[in-house]
Amino acid sequence: MAKPVSIEVWNPNGKYRVVSTKSMPGTRWINLLVQQDCRVEICTEKKTILSVEDIIALIGTKCDGVIGQLTEDWGETLFSALSKAGGKAFSNMAVGYNNVDVEAATKYGVAVGNTPGVLTETTAELAASLSLAASRRIVEADGFMRAGLYDGWLPHLFVGNLLKGQTVGVIGAGRIGSAYARMMIEGFKMNLIYFDLYQATRLEKFVTAYGQFLKASGEEPVTWRRASSMDEVLQQADVISLHPILDKTTYHLINKERLSKMKKEAILINCSRGPVVDEEALVEHLKQNPMFRVGLDVFEDEPYMKPGLADMKNAIVVPHIASASKWTREGMATLAALNVLVCIFYTHITHFVC
Ligand SMILES: NC(=O)C1=CN([C@@H]2O[C@H](COP(=O)(O)OP(=O)(O)OC[C@H]3O[C@@H](n4cnc5c(N)ncnc54)[C@H](O)[C@@H]3O)[C@@H](O)[C@H]2O)C=CC1
Ligand SMILES: O=C(O)C(=O)CO
């Protein structure tokens, strides 16, 4: 018998039982569920990552739907438990769903949802922030000031790279990759090279139109190019940002060999998923190339970092906060609740991850 897990309950007499494995920002998502006659149970256990056993205890013997988190392992065991409890719906509070086995969910008749769109701009803004922070060495310089080491202006002090006129490389030009590219092109007049399995037509049209606008204003126009291989992006770009999904094709997409193809002073940003980068190879590359810089929001063995990474001055590391704006997090919670409601009321839906 699993240990009971502490919960907070809203609308105790609701007809449908919906469980959220974490407290989520705002109250709109709770109100939406309560208005549709759901009893909402929110896990209040003081534990950052719940185990499969904890979640089985939360599901219990009657559960119509669950809102879960990207840190949880939603596979065969949990979907089988949810199905046994009469559950028809699961939503990840995330756009990425590499923690969810959609095939297992389908096998047990549980529909799966995710939360795309509401986090696009917020995530792209963090990737842009890391790009700036890395190019202008902001975190290193902040540490230097706080350590009391600043004793006057010097021509060589924390010299970084100018973004204007350089090339931004985007790998995975979907929603977030395209939004990031626009920020870097519009904000810093960078040229674009991108690699994706599909053509990013809207992005290409935007860069063409913006280039024409700059030219008409007497400025150097920006340009774009769709690379036929990822290596082209690695060889040509000055700042490279990773935005693909994590799957078998993108695991360790950036490895020792590919790092060696990048410019010695390039900047690499990862706001996608940790395992897209071979982090051990990255630490070695950072040691060998002090002018190569990275900005990382995600890690291969999250929440841990590979040995040596935390000591590298040419790395900026933040704890998976790319979607962490108030508006976005409330939006993600609202979308997740709507996903569960739609699946409870339209039980023929099997999955609609996008
Ligand atoms: N760090 C964070 O907090 C956040 C991370 N993410 C991550 O970002 C990912 C992307 O999100 P969206 O842009 O909304 O998804 P999306 O589906 O719009 O974009 C993903 C793009 O990657 C491309 N792609 C897939 N396999 C590829 C490959 N082998 N090589 C090159 N490109 C490939 C796809 O064609 C697509 O254009 C999510 O799956 C999630 O893992 C998303 C939000 C926040
Ligand atoms: O949505 C995602 O995939 C995240 O990583 C967190 O927003």
Coordinates of C-alpha atoms and ligand atoms in Angstrom, one line a residue:
M1 CA 0.0 0.0 0.0
A2 CA 1.5 3.3 -1.1
K3 CA 2.1 6.1 1.5
P4 CA -0.7 8.7 1.4
V5 CA 0.3 12.0 -0.2
S6 CA -0.9 15.3 1.2
I7 CA -3.5 17.3 -0.9
E8 CA -5.6 20.4 -1.0
V9 CA -9.2 20.0 -2.2
W10 CA -11.4 22.4 -4.1
N11 CA -15.2 21.8 -4.6
P12 CA -15.3 18.5 -2.5
N13 CA -18.7 17.4 -3.9
G14 CA -17.8 17.8 -7.6
K15 CA -18.8 14.9 -9.9
Y16 CA -15.5 14.4 -11.7
R17 CA -12.2 14.0 -9.8
V18 CA -9.3 15.9 -11.3
V19 CA -5.8 15.7 -9.8
S20 CA -3.0 18.1 -10.2
T21 CA 0.4 16.7 -9.2
K22 CA 1.6 20.3 -8.4
S23 CA 0.2 23.6 -7.3
M24 CA 0.1 25.8 -10.4
P25 CA 0.0 29.7 -10.8
G26 CA -3.3 31.6 -10.8
T27 CA -6.8 30.4 -10.0
R28 CA -8.3 30.5 -13.5
W29 CA -7.5 26.9 -14.1
I30 CA -9.1 25.8 -10.8
N31 CA -12.2 27.9 -11.5
L32 CA -12.6 26.4 -15.0
L33 CA -12.6 22.9 -13.5
V34 CA -14.9 23.7 -10.6
Q35 CA -17.4 25.4 -13.0
Q36 CA -17.6 22.1 -14.9
D37 CA -18.4 20.2 -11.7
C38 CA -14.9 18.9 -11.0
R39 CA -13.5 18.1 -7.5
V40 CA -10.0 19.4 -7.8
E41 CA -7.2 17.8 -5.7
I42 CA -3.8 19.5 -5.7
C43 CA -0.8 17.7 -4.3
T44 CA 0.8 19.7 -1.5
E45 CA 3.6 17.3 -0.7
K46 CA 6.9 19.1 0.0
K47 CA 8.9 17.2 -2.6
T48 CA 10.0 18.8 -5.9
I49 CA 9.8 15.6 -8.0
L50 CA 7.1 13.1 -7.3
S51 CA 7.8 9.4 -7.8
V52 CA 5.6 7.0 -9.7
E53 CA 4.5 5.6 -6.4
D54 CA 3.5 9.1 -5.1
I55 CA 1.4 9.6 -8.3
I56 CA -0.2 6.2 -8.1
A57 CA -1.3 7.2 -4.5
L58 CA -2.7 10.5 -5.8
I59 CA -4.6 8.8 -8.6
G60 CA -6.3 6.4 -6.1
T61 CA -9.3 4.3 -7.2
K62 CA -11.4 6.9 -8.9
C63 CA -9.8 9.6 -11.0
D64 CA -11.2 11.2 -14.2
G65 CA -8.1 13.2 -15.2
V66 CA -4.6 14.3 -14.2
I67 CA -2.5 17.4 -14.8
G68 CA 1.1 16.4 -14.5
Q69 CA 4.6 17.9 -14.8
L70 CA 7.6 17.4 -17.1
T71 CA 9.7 16.0 -14.3
E72 CA 7.3 13.0 -14.0
D73 CA 7.7 9.7 -15.7
W74 CA 4.3 9.2 -17.5
G75 CA 4.7 5.7 -18.9
E76 CA 3.0 2.3 -18.9
T77 CA 2.7 2.1 -15.1
L78 CA 0.9 5.5 -14.6
F79 CA -1.4 5.3 -17.6
S80 CA -2.4 1.8 -16.5
A81 CA -3.2 3.1 -13.0
L82 CA -5.1 6.1 -14.4
S83 CA -7.1 3.9 -16.7
K84 CA -8.0 1.5 -13.9
A85 CA -9.3 4.4 -11.9
G86 CA -11.6 5.3 -14.8
G87 CA -9.3 8.2 -16.1
K88 CA -9.7 9.4 -19.6
A89 CA -7.4 12.4 -19.7
F90 CA -3.8 13.5 -18.9
S91 CA -2.2 16.9 -19.6
N92 CA 1.4 17.7 -19.2
M93 CA 1.9 21.3 -18.0
A94 CA 4.5 21.8 -20.7
V95 CA 4.8 21.9 -24.5
G96 CA 7.6 19.3 -24.4
Y97 CA 6.2 15.8 -23.9
N98 CA 9.4 13.6 -23.9
N99 CA 8.4 12.5 -20.4
V100 CA 5.1 11.1 -21.7
D101 CA 4.8 7.7 -23.5
V102 CA 1.9 8.6 -25.9
E103 CA 1.7 5.0 -27.2
A104 CA 1.2 3.7 -23.7
A105 CA -1.5 6.4 -23.0
T106 CA -3.3 5.4 -26.3
K107 CA -3.1 1.7 -25.3
Y108 CA -4.9 2.5 -22.0
G109 CA -7.4 4.8 -23.7
V110 CA -6.1 8.0 -22.0
A111 CA -6.0 11.2 -24.1
V112 CA -2.8 13.3 -23.8
G113 CA -2.5 17.1 -24.1
N114 CA 0.3 19.6 -23.9
T115 CA 0.5 23.4 -23.6
P116 CA 2.0 24.9 -26.8
G117 CA 1.9 28.6 -27.9
V118 CA 1.4 30.4 -24.5
L119 CA 5.1 29.9 -23.8
T120 CA 6.6 30.7 -27.2
E121 CA 7.6 34.3 -26.7
T122 CA 8.6 33.9 -23.0
T123 CA 10.9 31.0 -23.8
A124 CA 12.3 32.8 -26.8
E125 CA 13.0 35.8 -24.6
L126 CA 15.1 33.7 -22.2
A127 CA 17.1 32.3 -25.1
A128 CA 17.6 35.9 -26.3
S129 CA 18.6 37.0 -22.8
L130 CA 21.2 34.1 -22.5
S131 CA 22.5 35.1 -26.0
L132 CA 23.1 38.7 -24.8
A133 CA 24.4 37.7 -21.4
A134 CA 26.9 35.3 -23.0
S135 CA 28.0 37.7 -25.8
R136 CA 28.6 40.6 -23.4
R137 CA 29.8 38.4 -20.5
I138 CA 27.3 39.9 -18.1
V139 CA 27.3 37.2 -15.5
E140 CA 31.1 37.1 -15.3
A141 CA 31.2 40.9 -15.0
D142 CA 28.6 40.9 -12.3
G143 CA 30.6 38.4 -10.3
F144 CA 33.7 40.6 -10.7
M145 CA 31.9 43.7 -9.4
R146 CA 30.5 41.9 -6.4
A147 CA 33.9 40.4 -5.6
G148 CA 35.2 44.0 -5.3
L149 CA 37.7 43.5 -8.1
Y150 CA 36.8 46.5 -10.2
D151 CA 39.5 49.2 -9.8
G152 CA 38.9 51.2 -12.9
W153 CA 38.0 51.2 -16.6
L154 CA 40.4 49.3 -18.9
P155 CA 40.4 48.9 -22.7
H156 CA 40.5 45.1 -22.4
L157 CA 38.1 44.6 -19.5
F158 CA 35.3 42.0 -20.3
V159 CA 35.5 42.6 -24.0
G160 CA 32.8 40.5 -25.7
N161 CA 31.2 40.2 -29.2
L162 CA 29.0 42.6 -31.1
L163 CA 25.9 40.8 -32.4
K164 CA 25.0 43.3 -35.1
G165 CA 25.9 42.0 -38.5
Q166 CA 26.8 38.5 -37.2
T167 CA 25.0 35.3 -38.0
V168 CA 22.4 33.7 -35.7
G169 CA 21.9 30.0 -36.3
V170 CA 18.7 28.3 -35.2
I171 CA 18.3 24.5 -35.0
G172 CA 14.6 23.6 -34.8
A173 CA 12.8 26.6 -36.4
G174 CA 9.4 25.8 -35.0
R175 CA 7.3 28.1 -32.8
I176 CA 10.0 29.0 -30.3
G177 CA 13.0 28.8 -32.7
S178 CA 11.2 31.2 -35.1
A179 CA 10.2 33.6 -32.4
Y180 CA 13.8 33.7 -31.1
A181 CA 15.2 34.2 -34.6
R182 CA 12.9 37.2 -35.1
M183 CA 14.0 38.7 -31.8
M184 CA 17.7 38.4 -32.8
I185 CA 17.1 39.7 -36.4
E186 CA 14.8 42.5 -35.5
G187 CA 16.6 43.5 -32.3
F188 CA 20.2 43.2 -33.4
K189 CA 20.1 43.0 -37.2
M190 CA 21.7 39.6 -37.4
N191 CA 21.6 37.4 -40.5
L192 CA 19.9 34.0 -40.2
I193 CA 20.9 30.5 -41.0
Y194 CA 18.6 27.7 -39.8
F195 CA 18.2 24.0 -40.0
D196 CA 14.8 22.2 -39.6
L197 CA 13.2 19.2 -41.1
Y198 CA 10.6 21.5 -42.5
Q199 CA 10.8 24.9 -44.3
A200 CA 10.0 27.8 -42.0
T201 CA 8.2 29.8 -44.7
R202 CA 6.7 32.5 -42.4
L203 CA 10.1 33.2 -40.9
E204 CA 11.8 33.4 -44.3
K205 CA 9.1 35.9 -45.5
F206 CA 9.6 38.0 -42.3
V207 CA 13.4 38.2 -42.8
T208 CA 13.0 39.0 -46.5
A209 CA 10.5 41.8 -45.7
Y210 CA 12.6 43.2 -42.9
G211 CA 15.7 43.1 -45.1
Q212 CA 13.8 45.1 -47.7
F213 CA 12.7 47.6 -45.1
L214 CA 16.3 48.1 -43.9
K215 CA 17.5 48.5 -47.4
A216 CA 14.9 51.1 -48.2
S217 CA 16.0 53.0 -45.0
G218 CA 19.6 53.1 -46.3
E219 CA 20.8 50.3 -43.9
E220 CA 22.5 47.0 -44.6
P221 CA 19.8 44.4 -45.2
V222 CA 19.5 41.2 -43.2
T223 CA 19.6 37.9 -45.0
W224 CA 18.4 34.3 -44.4
R225 CA 19.4 30.9 -45.5
R226 CA 17.9 27.4 -44.9
A227 CA 20.9 25.1 -44.4
S228 CA 20.8 21.7 -46.0
S229 CA 22.6 20.2 -43.1
M230 CA 23.1 21.0 -39.4
D231 CA 26.8 21.2 -39.9
E232 CA 26.4 24.2 -42.2
V233 CA 24.8 26.0 -39.3
L234 CA 27.5 25.0 -36.9
Q235 CA 30.3 26.1 -39.2
Q236 CA 28.7 29.5 -40.2
A237 CA 26.8 30.9 -37.2
D238 CA 28.3 33.1 -34.5
V239 CA 25.4 32.4 -32.1
I240 CA 23.5 29.1 -32.2
S241 CA 20.3 28.4 -30.4
L242 CA 18.8 24.9 -30.0
H243 CA 15.0 24.6 -30.2
P244 CA 14.0 21.1 -31.5
I245 CA 11.9 18.7 -29.6
L246 CA 13.7 15.9 -27.7
D247 CA 13.4 12.5 -29.4
K248 CA 15.6 9.8 -30.8
T249 CA 16.7 12.0 -33.7
T250 CA 17.8 14.9 -31.5
Y251 CA 19.4 13.0 -28.6
H252 CA 23.1 14.3 -28.4
L253 CA 22.6 16.3 -31.5
I254 CA 25.4 18.4 -30.2
N255 CA 28.4 16.1 -29.5
K256 CA 32.2 16.3 -29.4
E257 CA 32.5 16.1 -33.2
R258 CA 29.9 18.8 -33.8
L259 CA 31.3 21.1 -31.2
S260 CA 34.6 20.9 -33.0
K261 CA 32.9 22.3 -36.1
M262 CA 31.7 25.4 -34.4
K263 CA 33.7 28.7 -34.5
K264 CA 36.2 29.0 -31.6
E265 CA 34.3 32.1 -30.3
A266 CA 30.8 30.9 -31.0
I267 CA 28.0 31.0 -28.5
L268 CA 25.7 28.0 -27.9
I269 CA 22.3 28.4 -26.3
N270 CA 20.1 25.5 -25.1
C271 CA 16.5 26.2 -24.0
S272 CA 15.1 22.9 -25.4
R273 CA 16.0 19.8 -23.5
G274 CA 19.2 18.8 -21.8
P275 CA 19.9 15.5 -23.6
V276 CA 20.0 17.4 -26.9
V277 CA 23.6 18.2 -25.9
D278 CA 26.3 15.7 -24.8
E279 CA 27.0 17.7 -21.6
E280 CA 30.3 15.9 -20.8
A281 CA 31.7 16.7 -24.3
L282 CA 30.5 20.3 -23.7
V283 CA 32.4 20.7 -20.5
E284 CA 35.6 19.4 -22.2
H285 CA 35.0 21.8 -25.1
L286 CA 34.5 24.7 -22.7
K287 CA 37.8 23.9 -21.0
Q288 CA 39.7 23.7 -24.2
N289 CA 38.1 26.8 -25.7
P290 CA 37.9 29.7 -23.2
M291 CA 36.3 32.1 -25.7
F292 CA 33.5 29.6 -26.6
R293 CA 30.5 30.4 -24.4
V294 CA 27.2 28.7 -23.5
G295 CA 23.9 29.7 -22.0
L296 CA 22.0 26.7 -20.6
D297 CA 18.5 26.5 -19.2
V298 CA 18.3 22.7 -19.4
F299 CA 20.7 19.9 -18.4
E300 CA 21.3 16.3 -19.4
D301 CA 20.7 14.9 -15.9
E302 CA 18.3 17.5 -14.6
P303 CA 18.4 18.8 -11.8
Y304 CA 22.1 17.9 -11.8
M305 CA 25.0 19.3 -13.8
K306 CA 27.8 17.2 -15.2
P307 CA 31.0 17.5 -13.2
G308 CA 33.0 20.6 -14.0
L309 CA 30.2 22.6 -15.6
A310 CA 29.6 24.8 -12.5
D311 CA 33.3 25.8 -12.5
M312 CA 33.3 27.1 -16.1
K313 CA 33.4 30.9 -16.3
N314 CA 32.4 30.7 -20.0
A315 CA 29.0 29.0 -19.1
I316 CA 25.9 30.7 -17.9
V317 CA 23.5 28.2 -16.2
V318 CA 19.9 28.9 -15.1
P319 CA 17.4 26.3 -13.6
H320 CA 14.9 25.5 -16.4
I321 CA 13.1 28.9 -16.2
A322 CA 12.6 29.7 -19.9
S323 CA 8.8 29.6 -19.6
A324 CA 8.8 31.3 -16.2
S325 CA 6.8 34.5 -16.8
K326 CA 3.6 35.0 -14.8
W327 CA 1.4 35.4 -17.9
T328 CA 2.8 32.3 -19.4
R329 CA 2.7 30.0 -16.4
E330 CA -1.0 31.0 -15.7
G331 CA -1.7 30.3 -19.4
M332 CA 0.0 26.9 -19.3
A333 CA -2.1 26.0 -16.2
T334 CA -5.3 27.2 -17.9
L335 CA -4.5 25.2 -21.1
A336 CA -3.7 22.1 -19.1
A337 CA -7.1 22.3 -17.3
L338 CA -8.9 22.9 -20.6
N339 CA -7.1 19.9 -22.1
V340 CA -8.4 17.7 -19.3
L341 CA -11.9 19.1 -19.5
V342 CA -12.1 18.6 -23.3
C343 CA -11.0 14.9 -22.9
I344 CA -13.4 14.2 -20.0
F345 CA -16.3 15.6 -22.0
Y346 CA -15.3 14.2 -25.4
T347 CA -14.1 10.8 -24.5
H348 CA -13.5 9.7 -28.2
I349 CA -10.4 11.9 -28.3
T350 CA -7.2 9.8 -28.0
H351 CA -4.4 12.3 -28.2
F352 CA -3.8 15.8 -29.5
V353 CA -0.2 16.7 -28.6
C354 CA 1.1 19.4 -30.9
Ligands
LIG1 N1 13.4 25.3 -21.4 C1 12.1 25.4 -21.4 O1 11.5 25.9 -20.3 C2 11.2 25.1 -22.5 C3 11.6 24.1 -23.4 N2 10.8 23.8 -24.5 C4 11.3 22.8 -25.4 O2 11.3 23.4 -26.7 C5 10.8 22.4 -27.6 C6 10.2 23.1 -28.9 O3 9.0 23.8 -28.6 P1 8.1 24.4 -29.8 O4 9.0 25.4 -30.6 O5 6.9 24.9 -29.2 O6 7.9 23.1 -30.7 P2 7.7 23.0 -32.3 O7 7.2 21.7 -32.5 O8 7.0 24.2 -32.8 O9 9.2 23.2 -32.8 C7 10.1 22.1 -32.8 C8 10.9 22.1 -34.1 O10 11.9 21.2 -34.1 C9 12.0 20.6 -35.4 N3 12.7 19.4 -35.4 C10 12.3 18.1 -34.9 N4 13.3 17.2 -35.1 C11 14.4 17.9 -35.6 C12 15.7 17.5 -36.0 N5 16.1 16.2 -35.9 N6 16.5 18.4 -36.5 C13 16.1 19.7 -36.6 N7 14.9 20.1 -36.3 C14 14.0 19.2 -35.8 C15 10.6 20.4 -35.8 O11 10.4 20.3 -37.2 C16 10.0 21.7 -35.3 O12 10.0 22.8 -36.3 C17 9.8 21.6 -26.8 O13 9.6 20.4 -27.3 C18 10.4 21.6 -25.4 O14 11.2 20.4 -25.3 C19 9.7 24.5 -24.7 C20 9.2 25.4 -23.8 C21 10.0 25.8 -22.6
LIG2 O1 7.0 23.5 -21.7 C1 8.1 22.9 -21.7 O2 8.4 22.0 -22.4 C2 9.0 23.3 -20.6 O3 10.2 22.9 -20.6 C3 8.6 24.2 -19.5 O4 7.9 25.2 -19.9

